[in-house]
Amino acid sequence: MASQGSGASKGSRTSKGSGASKGAVVRGTWLVSSTADGVTEPTTFRLHDREWDLLPGVFAPTYCVSTGFFTEFLPFPVGGSFLEVGCGAGVTAVSAAAKRCARVVATDISEAAVENTRLNAARHGLSERIELYRGDMFDGLGPGDRFDLIFWNSPFIDPGTDDGPSARPVRDDMREQLRQAVFDPGYRAHRRYFTEAGARLTAGGRLLLGFSSLGDHDTLRRLAADAGYRISVLRTSGDLVRGVDYQLLELVPDDT
């Protein structure tokens, strides 16, 4: 999901740091509920002319076009190395391997997402080409791991609250994991991505982010600037989805 860089996009907030608009939170909550209630047992879906496995508790690309959009337009480094943070069902990581990236690494904080990506790598005969790690952001990677391209389809909605997971039944724990794919309270995860990703890039490596017009663009630009980046918009979804503009962003080192 993505940001407009130099200005607030349609449907985005213009206030500073107080969380997403009510409409964005409502839409994000619908995405979480739709997946939690609609995917209660292992199933399959079709995207980019391929069949994919989908497990309960994993964000469903069938309810949101962002995965398909970003996967289609990512500039995968053919012959190079690719890291996906937050791999979800594994569509992007598997596609990177299919498009001949020499090394593909995928991480996710969710055990179900890691297993889902493993299933889809096996389904498409690419298990030997994809390394999987369960961990938050860059956790689990080796100290010397560097990549030509790093991408994160981020949870772009700041709900404006700081409620953490609580002791709930298993079904609600699953819903809580899905919330982490949509909501980032205080944009703490975005801050970590901006501050730590540079040390994981090769010389000349590229840092990309998926964002959305539902996100807080002012805060995103501020966090990027604090980490020494400016935001460049590579691609927007335009009229693909009514009322939402998904944007593929590049975080470019600001040398000025």
PDB file of C-alpha atoms in Angstrom, residues 165-178 180:
ATOM      1  CA  PRO A 165      -3.120  -8.012  22.154  1.00  0.00           C
ATOM      2  CA  SER A 166      -5.005  -9.279  25.164  1.00  0.00           C
ATOM      3  CA  ALA A 167      -5.819 -12.706  26.512  1.00  0.00           C
ATOM      4  CA  ARG A 168      -8.632 -13.846  24.236  1.00  0.00           C
ATOM      5  CA  PRO A 169      -9.983 -17.103  22.819  1.00  0.00           C
ATOM      6  CA  VAL A 170      -8.061 -18.662  19.932  1.00  0.00           C
ATOM      7  CA  ARG A 171     -10.465 -17.290  17.364  1.00  0.00           C
ATOM      8  CA  ASP A 172      -9.869 -13.728  18.586  1.00  0.00           C
ATOM      9  CA  ASP A 173      -6.102 -14.312  18.646  1.00  0.00           C
ATOM     10  CA  MET A 174      -6.397 -15.157  14.963  1.00  0.00           C
ATOM     11  CA  ARG A 175      -8.270 -11.911  14.396  1.00  0.00           C
ATOM     12  CA  GLU A 176      -5.539 -10.050  16.293  1.00  0.00           C
ATOM     13  CA  GLN A 177      -2.920 -11.456  13.902  1.00  0.00           C
ATOM     14  CA  LEU A 178      -4.993 -10.260  10.979  1.00  0.00           C
ATOM     15  CA  GLN A 180      -1.400  -6.630  12.420  1.00  0.00           C
TER      16      GLN A 180
END
